[in-house]
């Protein structure tokens, strides 16, 4: 029971990193780390009664608040589904946090 309360307090976790959503923006990672992923749903289409993402922008960003927002972007890409975006986001974030990026 204690585990479920701790997980609920943290929120969603995907492959070991927190996942937060604000409208059409999805943040993957922790601001306490050096890097974070920002995904923006650009287009959606209706599938039955659900909105499905058909175009998602993915950006690997530095979390340094002293930099301008455009200087924080390390990598960016556009994917055709949220699944593909989450896949590349997990790879980029793990590599960056392991020190394999700039």
CSV table of N, CA and C in Angstrom, one decimal:
chain,number,residue,atom,x,y,z
A,1,UNK,N,0.8,-1.2,0.0
A,1,UNK,CA,0.0,0.0,0.0
A,1,UNK,C,0.9,1.3,0.0
A,2,UNK,N,2.0,1.2,0.7
A,2,UNK,CA,2.9,2.4,0.8
A,2,UNK,C,3.5,2.7,-0.6
A,3,UNK,N,3.7,1.7,-1.4
A,3,UNK,CA,4.3,1.9,-2.8
A,3,UNK,C,3.3,2.6,-3.6
A,4,UNK,N,2.0,2.3,-3.6
A,4,UNK,CA,1.0,2.9,-4.5
A,4,UNK,C,0.9,4.4,-4.1
A,5,UNK,N,0.9,4.7,-2.8
A,5,UNK,CA,0.8,6.1,-2.3
A,5,UNK,C,2.0,6.9,-2.8
A,6,UNK,N,3.2,6.3,-2.8
A,6,UNK,CA,4.4,7.0,-3.2
A,6,UNK,C,4.4,7.2,-4.7
A,7,UNK,N,3.9,6.2,-5.5
A,7,UNK,CA,3.9,6.4,-6.9
A,7,UNK,C,2.8,7.4,-7.3
A,8,UNK,N,1.7,7.5,-6.5
A,8,UNK,CA,0.7,8.4,-6.8
A,8,UNK,C,1.2,9.9,-6.5
A,9,UNK,N,2.0,10.0,-5.5
A,9,UNK,CA,2.5,11.3,-5.1
A,9,UNK,C,3.5,11.8,-6.2
A,10,UNK,N,4.2,10.9,-6.8
A,10,UNK,CA,5.2,11.3,-7.9
A,10,UNK,C,4.5,11.6,-9.2
A,11,UNK,N,3.4,11.0,-9.5
A,11,UNK,CA,2.8,11.2,-10.8
A,11,UNK,C,3.2,10.1,-11.7
A,12,UNK,N,3.0,10.3,-13.0
A,12,UNK,CA,3.3,9.3,-14.0
A,12,UNK,C,4.8,9.2,-14.2
A,13,UNK,N,5.3,7.9,-14.3
A,13,UNK,CA,6.7,7.6,-14.5
A,13,UNK,C,6.8,6.8,-15.8
A,14,UNK,N,7.6,7.2,-16.8
A,14,UNK,CA,7.8,6.4,-18.0
A,14,UNK,C,9.3,6.1,-18.1
A,15,UNK,N,9.6,4.8,-18.1
A,15,UNK,CA,11.0,4.4,-18.2
A,15,UNK,C,11.9,5.1,-17.2
A,16,UNK,N,11.4,5.3,-16.0
A,16,UNK,CA,12.3,5.8,-14.9
A,16,UNK,C,12.3,7.3,-14.8
A,17,UNK,N,11.6,8.0,-15.7
A,17,UNK,CA,11.6,9.5,-15.6
A,17,UNK,C,10.1,10.0,-15.5
A,18,UNK,N,9.9,11.1,-14.8
A,18,UNK,CA,8.6,11.7,-14.6
A,18,UNK,C,8.0,12.2,-15.9
A,19,UNK,N,6.7,12.1,-16.1
A,19,UNK,CA,6.0,12.6,-17.3
A,19,UNK,C,4.9,13.5,-16.8
A,20,UNK,N,4.9,14.7,-17.3
A,20,UNK,CA,3.9,15.7,-17.0
A,20,UNK,C,3.2,16.3,-18.2
A,21,UNK,N,1.9,16.6,-18.2
A,21,UNK,CA,1.2,17.1,-19.3
A,21,UNK,C,0.5,18.4,-18.9
A,22,UNK,N,0.7,19.5,-19.8
A,22,UNK,CA,0.0,20.7,-19.6
A,22,UNK,C,-0.6,21.1,-21.0
A,23,UNK,N,-1.9,20.9,-21.1
A,23,UNK,CA,-2.6,21.1,-22.4
A,23,UNK,C,-2.0,20.3,-23.5
A,24,UNK,N,-1.4,20.9,-24.5
A,24,UNK,CA,-0.8,20.1,-25.6
A,24,UNK,C,0.7,19.9,-25.4
A,25,UNK,N,1.3,20.3,-24.3
A,25,UNK,CA,2.7,20.1,-24.0
A,25,UNK,C,2.9,19.0,-23.0
A,26,UNK,N,3.9,18.1,-23.3
A,26,UNK,CA,4.2,17.0,-22.5
A,26,UNK,C,5.7,17.2,-22.1
A,27,UNK,N,6.0,17.2,-20.8
A,27,UNK,CA,7.4,17.3,-20.3
A,27,UNK,C,7.8,15.9,-19.8
A,28,UNK,N,9.0,15.5,-20.2
A,28,UNK,CA,9.5,14.2,-19.9
A,28,UNK,C,10.9,14.4,-19.2
A,29,UNK,N,11.0,14.0,-18.0
A,29,UNK,CA,12.2,14.2,-17.2
A,29,UNK,C,12.0,15.1,-16.0
A,30,UNK,N,13.1,15.4,-15.3
A,30,UNK,CA,13.0,16.2,-14.1
A,30,UNK,C,13.8,17.5,-14.3
A,31,UNK,N,13.2,18.6,-13.8
A,31,UNK,CA,13.9,19.9,-13.9
A,31,UNK,C,15.2,19.9,-13.0
A,32,UNK,N,15.3,18.9,-12.1
A,32,UNK,CA,16.5,18.8,-11.2
A,32,UNK,C,17.7,18.3,-12.0
A,33,UNK,N,17.4,17.6,-13.2
A,33,UNK,CA,18.5,17.1,-14.0
A,33,UNK,C,19.0,18.1,-15.0
A,34,UNK,N,20.0,17.8,-15.7
A,34,UNK,CA,20.6,18.8,-16.7
A,34,UNK,C,19.8,18.9,-18.0
A,35,UNK,N,19.1,17.9,-18.3
A,35,UNK,CA,18.3,17.8,-19.6
A,35,UNK,C,16.8,17.5,-19.3
A,36,UNK,N,15.9,17.9,-20.2
A,36,UNK,CA,14.5,17.5,-20.1
A,36,UNK,C,14.0,17.4,-21.6
A,37,UNK,N,13.0,16.7,-21.8
A,37,UNK,CA,12.3,16.6,-23.1
A,37,UNK,C,11.0,17.4,-23.1
A,38,UNK,N,10.8,18.2,-24.1
A,38,UNK,CA,9.5,18.8,-24.3
A,38,UNK,C,8.9,18.4,-25.6
A,39,UNK,N,7.7,17.8,-25.5
A,39,UNK,CA,6.9,17.4,-26.6
A,39,UNK,C,5.7,18.2,-26.8
A,40,UNK,N,5.4,18.7,-28.0
A,40,UNK,CA,4.2,19.5,-28.3
A,40,UNK,C,3.4,18.8,-29.3
A,41,UNK,N,2.1,18.5,-29.0
A,41,UNK,CA,1.2,17.9,-30.0
A,41,UNK,C,0.8,19.0,-30.9
A,42,UNK,N,1.2,18.9,-32.2
A,42,UNK,CA,0.9,19.9,-33.2
A,42,UNK,C,-0.4,19.7,-33.9
A,43,UNK,N,-0.7,18.4,-34.2
A,43,UNK,CA,-2.0,18.0,-34.9
A,43,UNK,C,-2.6,16.8,-34.3
A,44,UNK,N,-3.9,16.7,-34.4
A,44,UNK,CA,-4.6,15.5,-33.9
A,44,UNK,C,-5.7,15.2,-34.9
A,45,UNK,N,-6.2,13.9,-34.8
A,45,UNK,CA,-7.3,13.5,-35.6
A,45,UNK,C,-8.3,12.7,-34.7
A,46,UNK,N,-9.5,12.7,-35.0
A,46,UNK,CA,-10.5,11.9,-34.2
A,46,UNK,C,-10.5,10.5,-34.6
A,47,UNK,N,-10.3,9.6,-33.6
A,47,UNK,CA,-10.5,8.2,-33.8
A,47,UNK,C,-11.6,7.8,-32.8
A,48,UNK,N,-12.8,7.4,-33.4
A,48,UNK,CA,-14.0,7.2,-32.6
A,48,UNK,C,-14.2,8.5,-31.8
A,49,UNK,N,-14.1,8.5,-30.5
A,49,UNK,CA,-14.3,9.7,-29.7
A,49,UNK,C,-13.0,10.2,-29.0
A,50,UNK,N,-11.9,9.7,-29.5
A,50,UNK,CA,-10.6,10.1,-28.9
A,50,UNK,C,-9.8,11.0,-29.9
A,51,UNK,N,-9.1,12.0,-29.4
A,51,UNK,CA,-8.2,12.8,-30.2
A,51,UNK,C,-6.8,12.1,-30.2
A,52,UNK,N,-6.3,11.6,-31.4
A,52,UNK,CA,-5.1,11.0,-31.5
A,52,UNK,C,-4.1,11.9,-32.1
A,53,UNK,N,-2.9,12.0,-31.6
A,53,UNK,CA,-1.8,12.8,-32.1
A,53,UNK,C,-1.3,12.3,-33.4
A,54,UNK,N,-1.2,13.2,-34.4
A,54,UNK,CA,-0.7,12.8,-35.7
A,54,UNK,C,0.6,13.5,-36.1
A,55,UNK,N,0.9,14.5,-35.3
A,55,UNK,CA,2.2,15.3,-35.5
A,55,UNK,C,2.6,15.8,-34.1
A,56,UNK,N,3.8,15.4,-33.7
A,56,UNK,CA,4.4,15.8,-32.4
A,56,UNK,C,5.8,16.3,-32.6
A,57,UNK,N,6.0,17.5,-32.0
A,57,UNK,CA,7.4,18.1,-32.0
A,57,UNK,C,8.1,17.6,-30.7
A,58,UNK,N,9.3,17.1,-30.9
A,58,UNK,CA,10.1,16.6,-29.8
A,58,UNK,C,11.4,17.5,-29.7
A,59,UNK,N,11.7,18.0,-28.5
A,59,UNK,CA,12.9,18.8,-28.3
A,59,UNK,C,13.7,18.3,-27.0
A,60,UNK,N,15.0,18.1,-27.1
A,60,UNK,CA,15.8,17.8,-26.0
A,60,UNK,C,16.3,19.2,-25.6
A,61,UNK,N,16.1,19.6,-24.3
A,61,UNK,CA,16.5,20.9,-23.9
A,61,UNK,C,17.3,20.9,-22.6
A,62,UNK,N,18.2,21.9,-22.4
A,62,UNK,CA,18.9,22.1,-21.2
A,62,UNK,C,17.9,22.7,-20.2
A,63,UNK,N,18.1,22.4,-18.9
A,63,UNK,CA,17.2,23.0,-17.9
A,63,UNK,C,17.7,24.3,-17.3
A,64,UNK,N,18.9,24.7,-17.8
A,64,UNK,CA,19.5,25.9,-17.3
A,64,UNK,C,18.6,27.2,-17.5
A,65,UNK,N,18.1,27.7,-16.4
A,65,UNK,CA,17.2,28.9,-16.6
A,65,UNK,C,17.9,30.2,-17.0
A,66,UNK,N,19.2,30.2,-16.9
A,66,UNK,CA,20.0,31.4,-17.3
A,66,UNK,C,20.1,31.6,-18.8
A,67,UNK,N,19.8,30.5,-19.6
A,67,UNK,CA,19.9,30.5,-21.0
A,67,UNK,C,18.5,31.0,-21.6
A,68,UNK,N,18.6,31.6,-22.8
A,68,UNK,CA,17.4,32.0,-23.5
A,68,UNK,C,16.7,30.7,-24.0
A,69,UNK,N,15.4,30.7,-24.2
A,69,UNK,CA,14.7,29.4,-24.5
A,69,UNK,C,15.2,28.8,-25.8
A,70,UNK,N,15.6,29.6,-26.8
A,70,UNK,CA,16.1,29.0,-28.1
A,70,UNK,C,17.5,28.5,-27.9
A,71,UNK,N,18.3,29.0,-26.9
A,71,UNK,CA,19.6,28.5,-26.7
A,71,UNK,C,19.6,27.2,-25.9
A,72,UNK,N,18.5,26.8,-25.3
A,72,UNK,CA,18.4,25.6,-24.5
A,72,UNK,C,18.2,24.4,-25.3
A,73,UNK,N,17.7,24.5,-26.6
A,73,UNK,CA,17.4,23.4,-27.4
A,73,UNK,C,18.7,22.8,-27.9
A,74,UNK,N,18.8,21.5,-27.7
A,74,UNK,CA,20.0,20.7,-28.1
A,74,UNK,C,19.7,19.9,-29.4
A,75,UNK,N,18.5,19.3,-29.4
A,75,UNK,CA,18.1,18.5,-30.6
A,75,UNK,C,16.6,18.7,-30.7
A,76,UNK,N,16.1,18.6,-32.0
A,76,UNK,CA,14.6,18.6,-32.2
A,76,UNK,C,14.3,17.8,-33.4
A,77,UNK,N,13.0,17.3,-33.3
A,77,UNK,CA,12.5,16.4,-34.4
A,77,UNK,C,11.0,16.5,-34.4
A,78,UNK,N,10.4,16.0,-35.4
A,78,UNK,CA,9.0,15.9,-35.5
A,78,UNK,C,8.6,14.4,-35.8
A,79,UNK,N,7.6,13.9,-35.1
A,79,UNK,CA,7.2,12.5,-35.3
A,79,UNK,C,5.7,12.5,-35.6
A,80,UNK,N,5.3,11.4,-36.2
A,80,UNK,CA,3.9,11.2,-36.7
A,80,UNK,C,3.0,10.6,-35.7
A,81,UNK,N,3.5,10.2,-34.5
A,81,UNK,CA,2.6,9.7,-33.5
A,81,UNK,C,3.2,10.0,-32.1
A,82,UNK,N,2.4,9.9,-31.1
A,82,UNK,CA,2.9,10.1,-29.8
A,82,UNK,C,3.8,8.9,-29.4
A,83,UNK,N,3.5,7.8,-29.8
A,83,UNK,CA,4.3,6.6,-29.6
A,83,UNK,C,5.7,6.8,-30.1
A,84,UNK,N,5.8,7.2,-31.3
A,84,UNK,CA,7.2,7.4,-31.9
A,84,UNK,C,7.9,8.6,-31.2
A,85,UNK,N,7.2,9.6,-30.8
A,85,UNK,CA,7.8,10.7,-30.1
A,85,UNK,C,8.3,10.3,-28.7
A,86,UNK,N,7.5,9.4,-28.0
A,86,UNK,CA,7.9,8.9,-26.7
A,86,UNK,C,9.1,8.0,-26.8
A,87,UNK,N,9.2,7.3,-27.9
A,87,UNK,CA,10.3,6.3,-28.1
A,87,UNK,C,11.6,7.1,-28.3
A,88,UNK,N,11.6,8.1,-29.1
A,88,UNK,CA,12.8,8.9,-29.4
A,88,UNK,C,13.1,9.8,-28.1
A,89,UNK,N,12.1,10.2,-27.4
A,89,UNK,CA,12.3,11.0,-26.2
A,89,UNK,C,13.1,10.2,-25.2
A,90,UNK,N,12.7,9.0,-25.0
A,90,UNK,CA,13.3,8.2,-24.0
A,90,UNK,C,14.8,7.9,-24.3
A,91,UNK,N,15.1,7.7,-25.6
A,91,UNK,CA,16.4,7.4,-26.1
A,91,UNK,C,17.3,8.7,-25.9
A,92,UNK,N,16.8,9.8,-26.4
A,92,UNK,CA,17.5,11.1,-26.2
A,92,UNK,C,17.8,11.4,-24.8
A,93,UNK,N,16.8,11.3,-23.9
A,93,UNK,CA,17.0,11.7,-22.5
A,93,UNK,C,18.0,10.8,-21.8
A,94,UNK,N,17.9,9.5,-22.0
A,94,UNK,CA,18.8,8.6,-21.4
A,94,UNK,C,20.2,8.8,-21.9
A,95,UNK,N,20.4,9.1,-23.1
A,95,UNK,CA,21.8,9.3,-23.7
A,95,UNK,C,22.3,10.6,-23.1
A,96,UNK,N,21.5,11.7,-23.1
A,96,UNK,CA,21.9,13.0,-22.6
A,96,UNK,C,22.3,12.9,-21.1
A,97,UNK,N,21.5,12.3,-20.3
A,97,UNK,CA,21.8,12.2,-18.9
A,97,UNK,C,23.0,11.3,-18.6
A,98,UNK,N,23.3,10.4,-19.5
A,98,UNK,CA,24.5,9.5,-19.4
A,98,UNK,C,25.7,10.2,-19.9
A,99,UNK,N,25.6,11.4,-20.4
A,99,UNK,CA,26.8,12.2,-20.8
A,99,UNK,C,27.2,11.9,-22.2
A,100,UNK,N,26.3,11.3,-23.1
A,100,UNK,CA,26.7,11.0,-24.4
A,100,UNK,C,26.3,12.1,-25.4
A,101,UNK,N,25.7,13.2,-24.9
A,101,UNK,CA,25.4,14.4,-25.7
A,101,UNK,C,26.3,15.5,-25.4
A,102,UNK,N,26.2,16.6,-26.2
A,102,UNK,CA,27.0,17.8,-25.9
A,102,UNK,C,27.1,18.2,-24.5
